[in-house]
mmCIF file of C-alpha atoms in Angstrom:
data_model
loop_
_atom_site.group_PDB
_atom_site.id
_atom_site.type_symbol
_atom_site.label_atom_id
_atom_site.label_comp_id
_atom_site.label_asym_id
_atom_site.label_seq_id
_atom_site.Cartn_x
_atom_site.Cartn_y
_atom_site.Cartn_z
ATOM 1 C CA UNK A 1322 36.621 -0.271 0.511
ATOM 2 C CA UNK A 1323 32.910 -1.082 -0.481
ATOM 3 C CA UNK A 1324 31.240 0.619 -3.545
ATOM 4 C CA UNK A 1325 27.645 0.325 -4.808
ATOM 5 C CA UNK A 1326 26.689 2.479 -7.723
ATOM 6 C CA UNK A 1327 22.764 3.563 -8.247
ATOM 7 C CA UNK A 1328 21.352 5.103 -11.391
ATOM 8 C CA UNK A 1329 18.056 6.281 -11.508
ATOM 9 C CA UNK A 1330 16.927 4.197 -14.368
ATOM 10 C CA UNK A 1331 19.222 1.039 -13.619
ATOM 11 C CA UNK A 1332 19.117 0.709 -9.969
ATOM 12 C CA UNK A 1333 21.473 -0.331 -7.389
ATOM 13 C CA UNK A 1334 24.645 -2.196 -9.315
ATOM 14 C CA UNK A 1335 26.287 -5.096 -8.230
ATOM 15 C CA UNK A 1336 28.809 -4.151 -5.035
ATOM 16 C CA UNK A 1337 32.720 -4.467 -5.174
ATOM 17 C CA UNK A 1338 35.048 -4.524 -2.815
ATOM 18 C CA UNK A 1339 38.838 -3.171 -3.975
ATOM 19 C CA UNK A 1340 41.828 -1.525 -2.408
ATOM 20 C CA UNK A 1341 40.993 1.601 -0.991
ATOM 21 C CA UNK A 1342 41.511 4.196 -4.362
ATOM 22 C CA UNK A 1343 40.567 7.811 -5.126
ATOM 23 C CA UNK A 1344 37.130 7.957 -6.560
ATOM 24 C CA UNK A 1345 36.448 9.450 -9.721
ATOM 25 C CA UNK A 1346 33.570 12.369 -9.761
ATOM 26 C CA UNK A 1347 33.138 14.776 -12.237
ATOM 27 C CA UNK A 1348 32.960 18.387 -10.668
ATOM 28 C CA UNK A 1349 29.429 19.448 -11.202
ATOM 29 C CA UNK A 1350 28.637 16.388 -9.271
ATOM 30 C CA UNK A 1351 25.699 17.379 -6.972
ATOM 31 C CA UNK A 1352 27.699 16.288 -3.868
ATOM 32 C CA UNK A 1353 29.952 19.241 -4.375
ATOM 33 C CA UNK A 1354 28.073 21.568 -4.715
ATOM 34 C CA UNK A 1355 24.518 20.855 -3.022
ATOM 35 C CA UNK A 1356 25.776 18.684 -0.679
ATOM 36 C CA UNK A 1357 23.588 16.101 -1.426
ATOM 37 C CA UNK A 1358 25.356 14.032 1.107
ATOM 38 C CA UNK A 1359 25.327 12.037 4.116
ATOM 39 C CA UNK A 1360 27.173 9.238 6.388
ATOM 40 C CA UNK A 1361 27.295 7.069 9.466
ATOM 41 C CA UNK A 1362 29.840 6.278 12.243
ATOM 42 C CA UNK A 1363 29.917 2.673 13.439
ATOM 43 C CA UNK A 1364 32.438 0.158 15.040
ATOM 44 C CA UNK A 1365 33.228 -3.384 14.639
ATOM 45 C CA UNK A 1366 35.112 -4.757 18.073
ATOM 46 C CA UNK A 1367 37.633 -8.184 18.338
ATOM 47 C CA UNK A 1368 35.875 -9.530 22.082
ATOM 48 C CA UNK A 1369 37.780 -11.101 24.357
ATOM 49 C CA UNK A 1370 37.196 -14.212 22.747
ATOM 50 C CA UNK A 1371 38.452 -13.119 19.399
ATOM 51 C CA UNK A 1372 34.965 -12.595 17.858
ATOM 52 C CA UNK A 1373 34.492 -9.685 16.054
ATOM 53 C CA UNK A 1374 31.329 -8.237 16.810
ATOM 54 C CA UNK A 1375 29.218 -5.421 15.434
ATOM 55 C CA UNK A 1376 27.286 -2.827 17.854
ATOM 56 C CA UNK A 1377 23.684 -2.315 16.953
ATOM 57 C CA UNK A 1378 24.608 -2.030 13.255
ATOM 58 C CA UNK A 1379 20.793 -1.873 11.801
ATOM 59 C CA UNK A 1380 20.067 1.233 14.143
ATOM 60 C CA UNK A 1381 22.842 2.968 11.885
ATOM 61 C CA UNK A 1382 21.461 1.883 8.787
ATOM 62 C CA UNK A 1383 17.717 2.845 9.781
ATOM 63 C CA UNK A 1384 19.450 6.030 10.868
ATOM 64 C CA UNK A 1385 21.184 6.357 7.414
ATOM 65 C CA UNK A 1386 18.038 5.819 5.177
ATOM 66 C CA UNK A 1387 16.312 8.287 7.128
ATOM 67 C CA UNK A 1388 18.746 10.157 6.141
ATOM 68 C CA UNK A 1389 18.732 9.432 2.655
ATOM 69 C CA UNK A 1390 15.223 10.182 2.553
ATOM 70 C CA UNK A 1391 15.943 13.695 3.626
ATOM 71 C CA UNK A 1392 18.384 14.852 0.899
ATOM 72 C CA UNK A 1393 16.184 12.912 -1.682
ATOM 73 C CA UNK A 1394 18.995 10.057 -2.368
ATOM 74 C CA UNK A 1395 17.283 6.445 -2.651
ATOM 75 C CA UNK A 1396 16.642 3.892 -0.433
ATOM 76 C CA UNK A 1397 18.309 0.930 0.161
ATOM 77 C CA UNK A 1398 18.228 -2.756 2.325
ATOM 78 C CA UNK A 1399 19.872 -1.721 5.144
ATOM 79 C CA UNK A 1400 20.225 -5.109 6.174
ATOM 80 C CA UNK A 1401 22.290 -6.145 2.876
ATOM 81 C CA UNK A 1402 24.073 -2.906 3.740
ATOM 82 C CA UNK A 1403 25.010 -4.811 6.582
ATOM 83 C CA UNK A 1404 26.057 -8.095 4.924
ATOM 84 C CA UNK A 1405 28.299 -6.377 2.516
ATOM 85 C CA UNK A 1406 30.212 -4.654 5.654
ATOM 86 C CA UNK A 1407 30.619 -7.892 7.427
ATOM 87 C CA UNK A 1408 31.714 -9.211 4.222
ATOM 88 C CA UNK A 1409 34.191 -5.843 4.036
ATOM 89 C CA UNK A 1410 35.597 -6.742 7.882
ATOM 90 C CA UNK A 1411 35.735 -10.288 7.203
ATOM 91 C CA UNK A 1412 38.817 -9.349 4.454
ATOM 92 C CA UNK A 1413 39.964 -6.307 6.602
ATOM 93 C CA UNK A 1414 39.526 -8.335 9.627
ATOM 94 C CA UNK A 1415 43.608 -8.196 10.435
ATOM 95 C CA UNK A 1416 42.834 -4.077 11.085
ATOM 96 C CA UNK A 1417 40.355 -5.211 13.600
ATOM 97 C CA UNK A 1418 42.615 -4.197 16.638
ATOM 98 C CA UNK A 1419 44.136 -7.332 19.068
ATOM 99 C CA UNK A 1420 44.060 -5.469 22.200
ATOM 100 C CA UNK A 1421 43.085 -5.880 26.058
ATOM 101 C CA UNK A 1422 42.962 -2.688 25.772
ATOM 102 C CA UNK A 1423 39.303 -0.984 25.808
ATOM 103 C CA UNK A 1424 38.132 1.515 23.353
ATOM 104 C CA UNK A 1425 40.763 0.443 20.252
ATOM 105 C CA UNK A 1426 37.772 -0.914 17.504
ATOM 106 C CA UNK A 1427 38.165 -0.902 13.675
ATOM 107 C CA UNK A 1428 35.673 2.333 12.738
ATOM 108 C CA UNK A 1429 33.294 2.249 9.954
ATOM 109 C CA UNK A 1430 32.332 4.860 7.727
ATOM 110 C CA UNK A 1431 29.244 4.273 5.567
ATOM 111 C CA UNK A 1432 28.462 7.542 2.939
ATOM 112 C CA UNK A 1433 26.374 7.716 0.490
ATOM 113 C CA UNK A 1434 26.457 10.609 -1.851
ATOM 114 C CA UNK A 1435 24.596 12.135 -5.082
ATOM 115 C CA UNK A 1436 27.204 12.016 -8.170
ATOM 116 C CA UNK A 1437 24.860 13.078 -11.101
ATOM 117 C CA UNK A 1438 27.124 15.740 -13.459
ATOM 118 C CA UNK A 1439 24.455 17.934 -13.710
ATOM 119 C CA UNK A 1440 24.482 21.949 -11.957
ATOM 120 C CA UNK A 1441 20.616 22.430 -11.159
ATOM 121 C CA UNK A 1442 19.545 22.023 -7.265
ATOM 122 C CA UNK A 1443 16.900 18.933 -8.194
ATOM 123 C CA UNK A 1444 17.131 15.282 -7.068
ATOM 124 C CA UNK A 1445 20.419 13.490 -8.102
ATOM 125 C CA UNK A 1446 20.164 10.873 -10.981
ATOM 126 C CA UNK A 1447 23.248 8.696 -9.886
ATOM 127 C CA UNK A 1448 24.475 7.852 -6.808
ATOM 128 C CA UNK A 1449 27.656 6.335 -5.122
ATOM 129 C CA UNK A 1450 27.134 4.305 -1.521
ATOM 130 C CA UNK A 1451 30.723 3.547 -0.565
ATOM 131 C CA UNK A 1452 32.075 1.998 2.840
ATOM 132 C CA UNK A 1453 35.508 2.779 4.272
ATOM 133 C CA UNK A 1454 37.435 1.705 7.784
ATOM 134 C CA UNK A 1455 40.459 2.150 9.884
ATOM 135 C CA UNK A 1456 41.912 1.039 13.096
ATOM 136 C CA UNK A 1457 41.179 3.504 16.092
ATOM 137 C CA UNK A 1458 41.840 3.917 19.437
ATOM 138 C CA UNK A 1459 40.746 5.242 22.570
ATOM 139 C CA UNK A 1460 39.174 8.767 21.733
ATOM 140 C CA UNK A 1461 40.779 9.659 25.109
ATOM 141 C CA UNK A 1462 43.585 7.750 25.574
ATOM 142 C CA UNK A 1463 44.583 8.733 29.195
ATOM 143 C CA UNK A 1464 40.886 7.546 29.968
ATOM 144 C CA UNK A 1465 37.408 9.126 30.864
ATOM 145 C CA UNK A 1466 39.358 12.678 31.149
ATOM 146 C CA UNK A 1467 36.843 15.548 32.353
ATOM 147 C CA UNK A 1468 36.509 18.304 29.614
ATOM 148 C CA UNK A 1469 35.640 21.988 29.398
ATOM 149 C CA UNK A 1470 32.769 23.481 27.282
ATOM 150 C CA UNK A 1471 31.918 26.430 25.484
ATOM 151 C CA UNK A 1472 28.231 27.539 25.423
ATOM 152 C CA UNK A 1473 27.343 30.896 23.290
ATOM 153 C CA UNK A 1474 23.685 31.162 22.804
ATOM 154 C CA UNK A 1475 25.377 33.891 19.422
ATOM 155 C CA UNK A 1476 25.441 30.278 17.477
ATOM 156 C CA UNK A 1477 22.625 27.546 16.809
ATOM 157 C CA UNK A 1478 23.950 24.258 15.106
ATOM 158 C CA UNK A 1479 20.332 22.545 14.661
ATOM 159 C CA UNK A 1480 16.433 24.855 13.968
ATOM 160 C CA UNK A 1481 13.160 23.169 14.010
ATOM 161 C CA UNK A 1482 12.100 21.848 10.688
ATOM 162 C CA UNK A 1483 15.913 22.070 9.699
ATOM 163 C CA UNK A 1484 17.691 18.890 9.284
ATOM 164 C CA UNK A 1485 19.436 18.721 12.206
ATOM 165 C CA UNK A 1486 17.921 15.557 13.293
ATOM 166 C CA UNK A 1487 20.158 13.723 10.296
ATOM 167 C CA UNK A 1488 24.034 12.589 9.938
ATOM 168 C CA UNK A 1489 24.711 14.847 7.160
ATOM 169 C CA UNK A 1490 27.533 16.486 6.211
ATOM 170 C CA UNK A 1491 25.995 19.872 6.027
ATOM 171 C CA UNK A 1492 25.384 19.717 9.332
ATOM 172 C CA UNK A 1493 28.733 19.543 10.721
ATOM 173 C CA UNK A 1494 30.919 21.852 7.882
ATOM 174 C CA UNK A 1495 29.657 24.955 9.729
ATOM 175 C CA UNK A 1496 30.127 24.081 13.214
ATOM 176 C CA UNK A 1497 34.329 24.372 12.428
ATOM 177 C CA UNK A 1498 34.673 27.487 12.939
ATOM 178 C CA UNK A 1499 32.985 27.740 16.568
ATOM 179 C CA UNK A 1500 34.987 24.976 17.174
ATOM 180 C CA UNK A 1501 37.896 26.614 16.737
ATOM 181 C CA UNK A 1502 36.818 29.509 18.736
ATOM 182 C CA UNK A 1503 36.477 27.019 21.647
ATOM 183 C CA UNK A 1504 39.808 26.199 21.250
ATOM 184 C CA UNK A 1505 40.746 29.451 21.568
ATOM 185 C CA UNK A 1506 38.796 29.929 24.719
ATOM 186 C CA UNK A 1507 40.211 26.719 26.378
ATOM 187 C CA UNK A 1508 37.438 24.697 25.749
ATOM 188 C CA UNK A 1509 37.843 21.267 23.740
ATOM 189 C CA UNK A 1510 33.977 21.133 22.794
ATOM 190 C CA UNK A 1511 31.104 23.707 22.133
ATOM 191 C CA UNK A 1512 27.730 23.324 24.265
ATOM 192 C CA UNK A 1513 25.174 23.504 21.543
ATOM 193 C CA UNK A 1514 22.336 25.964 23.450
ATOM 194 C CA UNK A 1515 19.078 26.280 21.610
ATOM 195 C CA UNK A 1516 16.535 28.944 21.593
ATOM 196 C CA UNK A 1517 15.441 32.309 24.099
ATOM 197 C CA UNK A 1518 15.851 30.161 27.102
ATOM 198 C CA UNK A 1519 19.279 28.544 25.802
ATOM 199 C CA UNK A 1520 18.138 24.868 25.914
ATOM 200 C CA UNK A 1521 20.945 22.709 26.544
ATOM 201 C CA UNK A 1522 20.882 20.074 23.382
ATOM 202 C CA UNK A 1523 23.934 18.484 22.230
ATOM 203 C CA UNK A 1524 27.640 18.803 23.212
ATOM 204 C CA UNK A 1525 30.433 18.506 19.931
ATOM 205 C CA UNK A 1526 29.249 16.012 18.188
ATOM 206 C CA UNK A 1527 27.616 13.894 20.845
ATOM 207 C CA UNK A 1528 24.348 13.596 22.938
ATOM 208 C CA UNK A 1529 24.475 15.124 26.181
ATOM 209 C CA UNK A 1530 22.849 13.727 29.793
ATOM 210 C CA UNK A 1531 22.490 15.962 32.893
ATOM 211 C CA UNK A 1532 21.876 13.343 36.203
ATOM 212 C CA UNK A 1533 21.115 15.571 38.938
ATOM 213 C CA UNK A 1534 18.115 15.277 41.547
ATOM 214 C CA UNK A 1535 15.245 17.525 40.241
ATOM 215 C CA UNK A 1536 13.089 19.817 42.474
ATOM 216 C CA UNK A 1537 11.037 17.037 43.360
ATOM 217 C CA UNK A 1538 13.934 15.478 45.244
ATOM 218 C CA UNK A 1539 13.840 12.732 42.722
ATOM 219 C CA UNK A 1540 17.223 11.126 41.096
ATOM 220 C CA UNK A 1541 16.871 11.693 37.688
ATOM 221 C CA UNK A 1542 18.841 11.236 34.356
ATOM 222 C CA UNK A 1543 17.478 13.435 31.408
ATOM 223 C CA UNK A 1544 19.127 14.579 28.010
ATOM 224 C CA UNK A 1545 17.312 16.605 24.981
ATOM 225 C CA UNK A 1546 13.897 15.401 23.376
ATOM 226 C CA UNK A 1547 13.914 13.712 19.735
ATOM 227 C CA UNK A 1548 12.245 17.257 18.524
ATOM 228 C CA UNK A 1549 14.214 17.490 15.301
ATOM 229 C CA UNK A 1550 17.133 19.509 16.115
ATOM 230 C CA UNK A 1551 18.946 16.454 17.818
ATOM 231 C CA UNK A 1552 20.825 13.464 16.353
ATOM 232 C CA UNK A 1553 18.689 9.958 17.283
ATOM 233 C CA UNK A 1554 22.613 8.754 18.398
ATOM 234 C CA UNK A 1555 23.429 5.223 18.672
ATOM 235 C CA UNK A 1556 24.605 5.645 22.305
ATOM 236 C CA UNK A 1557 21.893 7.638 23.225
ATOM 237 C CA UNK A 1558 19.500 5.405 22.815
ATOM 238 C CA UNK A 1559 21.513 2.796 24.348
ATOM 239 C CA UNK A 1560 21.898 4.348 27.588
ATOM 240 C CA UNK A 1561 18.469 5.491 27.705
ATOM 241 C CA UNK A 1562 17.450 1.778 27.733
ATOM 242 C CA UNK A 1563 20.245 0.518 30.395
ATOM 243 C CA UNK A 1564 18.862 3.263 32.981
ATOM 244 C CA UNK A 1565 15.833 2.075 32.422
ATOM 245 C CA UNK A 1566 16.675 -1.482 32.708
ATOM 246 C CA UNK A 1567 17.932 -0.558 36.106
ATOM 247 C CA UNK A 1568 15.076 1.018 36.997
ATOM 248 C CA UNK A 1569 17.660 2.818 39.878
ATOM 249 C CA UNK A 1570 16.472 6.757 38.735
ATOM 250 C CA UNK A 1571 13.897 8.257 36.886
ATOM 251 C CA UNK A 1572 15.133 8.904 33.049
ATOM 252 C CA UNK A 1573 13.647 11.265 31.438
ATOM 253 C CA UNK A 1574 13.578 12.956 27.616
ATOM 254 C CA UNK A 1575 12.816 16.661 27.914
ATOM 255 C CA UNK A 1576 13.960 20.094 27.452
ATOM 256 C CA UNK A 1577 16.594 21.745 30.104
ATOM 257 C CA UNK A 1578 17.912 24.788 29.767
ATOM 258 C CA UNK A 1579 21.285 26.383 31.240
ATOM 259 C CA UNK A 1580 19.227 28.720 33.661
ATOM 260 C CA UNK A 1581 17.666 24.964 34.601
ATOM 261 C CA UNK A 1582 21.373 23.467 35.327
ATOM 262 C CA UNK A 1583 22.699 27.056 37.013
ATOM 263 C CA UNK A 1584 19.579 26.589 40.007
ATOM 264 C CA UNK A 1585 20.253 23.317 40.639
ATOM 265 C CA UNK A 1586 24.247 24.084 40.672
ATOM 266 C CA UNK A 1587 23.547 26.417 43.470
ATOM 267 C CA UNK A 1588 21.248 24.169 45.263
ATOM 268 C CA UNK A 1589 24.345 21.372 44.980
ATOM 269 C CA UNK A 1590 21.695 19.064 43.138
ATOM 270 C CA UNK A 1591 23.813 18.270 40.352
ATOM 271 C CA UNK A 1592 25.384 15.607 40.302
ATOM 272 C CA UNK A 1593 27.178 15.179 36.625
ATOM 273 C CA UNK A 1594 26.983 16.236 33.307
ATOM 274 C CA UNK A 1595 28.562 14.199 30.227
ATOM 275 C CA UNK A 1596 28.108 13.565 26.607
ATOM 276 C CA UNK A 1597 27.556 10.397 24.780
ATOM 277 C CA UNK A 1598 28.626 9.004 21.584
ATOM 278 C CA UNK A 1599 30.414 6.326 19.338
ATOM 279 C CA UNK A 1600 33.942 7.669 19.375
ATOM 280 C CA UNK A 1601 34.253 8.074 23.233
ATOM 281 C CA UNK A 1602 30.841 6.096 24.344
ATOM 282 C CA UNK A 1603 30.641 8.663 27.357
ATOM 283 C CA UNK A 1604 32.662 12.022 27.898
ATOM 284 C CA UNK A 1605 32.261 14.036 31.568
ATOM 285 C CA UNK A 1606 32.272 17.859 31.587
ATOM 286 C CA UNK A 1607 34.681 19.489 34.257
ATOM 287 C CA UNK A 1608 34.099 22.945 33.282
ATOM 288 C CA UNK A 1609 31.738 25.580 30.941
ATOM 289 C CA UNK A 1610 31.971 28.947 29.655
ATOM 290 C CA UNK A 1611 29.093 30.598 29.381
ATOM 291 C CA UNK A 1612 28.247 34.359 29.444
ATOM 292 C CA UNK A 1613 32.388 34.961 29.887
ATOM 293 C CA UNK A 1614 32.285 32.909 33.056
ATOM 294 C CA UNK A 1615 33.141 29.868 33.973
ATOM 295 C CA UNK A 1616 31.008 27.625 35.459
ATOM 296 C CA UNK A 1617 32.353 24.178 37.206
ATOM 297 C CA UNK A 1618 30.678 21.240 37.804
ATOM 298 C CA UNK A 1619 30.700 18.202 40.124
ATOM 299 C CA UNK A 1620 32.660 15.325 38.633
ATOM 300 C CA UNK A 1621 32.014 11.287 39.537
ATOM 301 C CA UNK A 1622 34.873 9.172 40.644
ATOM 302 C CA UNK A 1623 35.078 5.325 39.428
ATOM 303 C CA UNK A 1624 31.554 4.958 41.197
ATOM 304 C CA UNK A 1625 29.995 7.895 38.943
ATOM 305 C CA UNK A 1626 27.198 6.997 36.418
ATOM 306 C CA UNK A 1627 29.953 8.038 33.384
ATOM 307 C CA UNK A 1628 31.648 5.086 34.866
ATOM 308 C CA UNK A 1629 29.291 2.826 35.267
ATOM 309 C CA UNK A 1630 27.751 3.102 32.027
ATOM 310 C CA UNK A 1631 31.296 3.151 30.575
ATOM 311 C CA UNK A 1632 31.482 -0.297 31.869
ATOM 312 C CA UNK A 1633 28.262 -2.035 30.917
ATOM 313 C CA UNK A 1634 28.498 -0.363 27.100
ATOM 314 C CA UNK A 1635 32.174 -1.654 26.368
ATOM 315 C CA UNK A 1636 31.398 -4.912 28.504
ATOM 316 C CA UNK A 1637 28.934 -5.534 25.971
ATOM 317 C CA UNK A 1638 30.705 -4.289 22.907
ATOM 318 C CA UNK A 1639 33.909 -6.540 23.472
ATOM 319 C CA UNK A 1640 31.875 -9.665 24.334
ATOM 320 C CA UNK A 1641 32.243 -10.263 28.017
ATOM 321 C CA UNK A 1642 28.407 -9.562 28.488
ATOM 322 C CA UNK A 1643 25.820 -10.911 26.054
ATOM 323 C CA UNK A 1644 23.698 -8.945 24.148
ATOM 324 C CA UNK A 1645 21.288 -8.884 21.557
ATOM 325 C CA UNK A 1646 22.749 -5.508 20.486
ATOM 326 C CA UNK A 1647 26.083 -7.215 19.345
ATOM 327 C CA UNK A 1648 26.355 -9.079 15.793
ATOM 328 C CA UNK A 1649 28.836 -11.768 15.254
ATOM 329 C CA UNK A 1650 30.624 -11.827 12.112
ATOM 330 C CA UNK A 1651 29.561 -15.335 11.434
ATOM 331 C CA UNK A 1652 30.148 -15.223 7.559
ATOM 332 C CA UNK A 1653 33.827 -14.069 8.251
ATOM 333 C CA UNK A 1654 35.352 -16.893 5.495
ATOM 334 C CA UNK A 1655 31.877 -16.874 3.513
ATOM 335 C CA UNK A 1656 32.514 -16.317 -0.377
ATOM 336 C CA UNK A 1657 28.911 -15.242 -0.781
ATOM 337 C CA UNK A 1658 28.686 -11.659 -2.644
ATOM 338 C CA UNK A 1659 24.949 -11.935 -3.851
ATOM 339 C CA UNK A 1660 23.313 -9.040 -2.417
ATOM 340 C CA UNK A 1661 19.983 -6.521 -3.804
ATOM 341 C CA UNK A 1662 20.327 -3.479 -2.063
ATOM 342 C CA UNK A 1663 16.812 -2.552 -3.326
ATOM 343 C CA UNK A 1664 14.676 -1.305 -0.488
#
């Protein structure tokens, strides 16, 4: 694992790499109980041609200091970030999965949290940045398997001027327990609705995309606005630029709402629904339940947009297509630890 101390009147210390160990925090630590904390989700992937190969890495860590920002922690170089986690896979690099198969990657956890011992809701004097992985596979490992959703406008997981628009912690802790009620439904993820007119925003912990044709009779792909109360994913913005790249449909960022979706369900003009993120890169929605009915949608075949953009992201990922959104690993035997993480 990666650790880099900060103290308010030192700075950032020199980063260490070690055996993953239990970390020592005393318990009026801020983290605990302010949760003056966030973290990031990112994947290094072994190509085809045995490079390993980071995806868009300096999205996460504008992402993260945006974050940091937010819950008053201090900045930092993202892009030394980045060096010291290349340096982390490049000793770690044997839990970088050898597979033909798609979807196994060694995951990344960046977090940064405030340690200062001090009760008092205030800005945190000391601060721990640490960096741990493991070796994962595919998030659904019989493949691009169609899943049902729960939608109850009774809970809100993001609010404008809130802070769901970060990767913190506090964001996810109290979405558990709808979860679980999801489960108990027979639903595997809950349809995040927003608002009077139940705005369709995120799905679990991923973006979602409706691609239907719109009352104009064009082909369009749209998914939720950047409007605060949605995560600036990774993905997201990933697909966003490969539909426009292909300049096949009109891709749009706006609000939808369920009443939206419902119409053009009964007018047979949609044509799928499916969320996006870094564990399963693209998930398609079979079913929801929503005012205690269920509600089934259309669902591609291997020629659906899921698919296709399944393909392209993971071709790129795993090296077969090139891309300036991939970093090699090109310091993989480099010795080099000299890093300021002073942003």
């Amino acid at each position: 694992m990666l650790t880099v101390e900060w103290d308010n009147d030192k700075g950032w210390g020199k980063p260490h790499i070690n055996p993953v160990q239990n970390l020592s925090i005393h318990p009026a630590a801020k983290v605990f109980h302010y949760a003056v904390e966030l973290f990031e989700g990112m994947k290094s992937y072994r190509g085809h041609d045995d490079k390993i190969r980071l995806f868009r890495p300096m999205e996460n860590m504008e992402r993260m200091v945006r974050s940091a920002e937010r819950v008053c922690l201090p900045n930092f170089d993202g892009r030394e970030l980045v060096q010291c986690i290349k340096k982390l896979i490049s000793i770690d690099q044997s839990w970088v999965p050898h597979s033909t198969e798609v979807a196994n990657a060694l995951y990344l956890r960046p977090t940064f949290i405030g340690t200062e011992p001090c009760l008092g809701v205030a800005r945190s004097k000391n601060a721990l940045l640490y960096v741990i992985t493991g070796p994962v596979g595919p998030y659904y490992p019989t493949g691009l398997k169609p899943i049902n959703l729960m939608a109850d406008p009774s809970y809100a997981r993001a609010w404008p001027g809130g802070s769901g628009m970060y990767k913190m912690g506090s964001n996810y802790g109290p979405t558990i327990a709808v979860q679980d009620l999801a489960e108990q439904r027979g639903c595997q993820q809950v349809l995040w609705l927003y608002g009077e007119d139940h705005e369709m925003t995120e799905v679990g912990t991923m973006n979602l995309f409706l691609h239907w044709i719109n009352k104009q009779g064009e082909e369009e792909l749209i998914t939720a606005p950047l409007n605060g109360i949605i995560l600036p994913g990774i993905t997201r913005s990933s697909l966003l630029h490969l539909g426009r790249e292909w300049n096949e449909f009109k891709v749009s960022e706006k609000v939808y709402t369920m009443e939206q979706m419902i119409e053009a369900l009964s007018e047979n003009r949609v044509i799928e629904l499916f969320g996006a993120g870094t564990a399963s890169v693209v998930c398609p929605v079979a079913r929801i339940l929503y005012k205690n009915n269920w509600i089934d949608l259309p669902v591609g075949d291997e020629n659906s947009l899921t698919q296709r953009f399944y393909n392209e992201l993971t071709d790129i990922q795993y090296g077969k297509k090139p891309s300036g959104w991939m970093e090699d690993i090109t310091d993989i035997n480099s010795t080099d630890t000299r890093v300021n993480m002073s942003g």
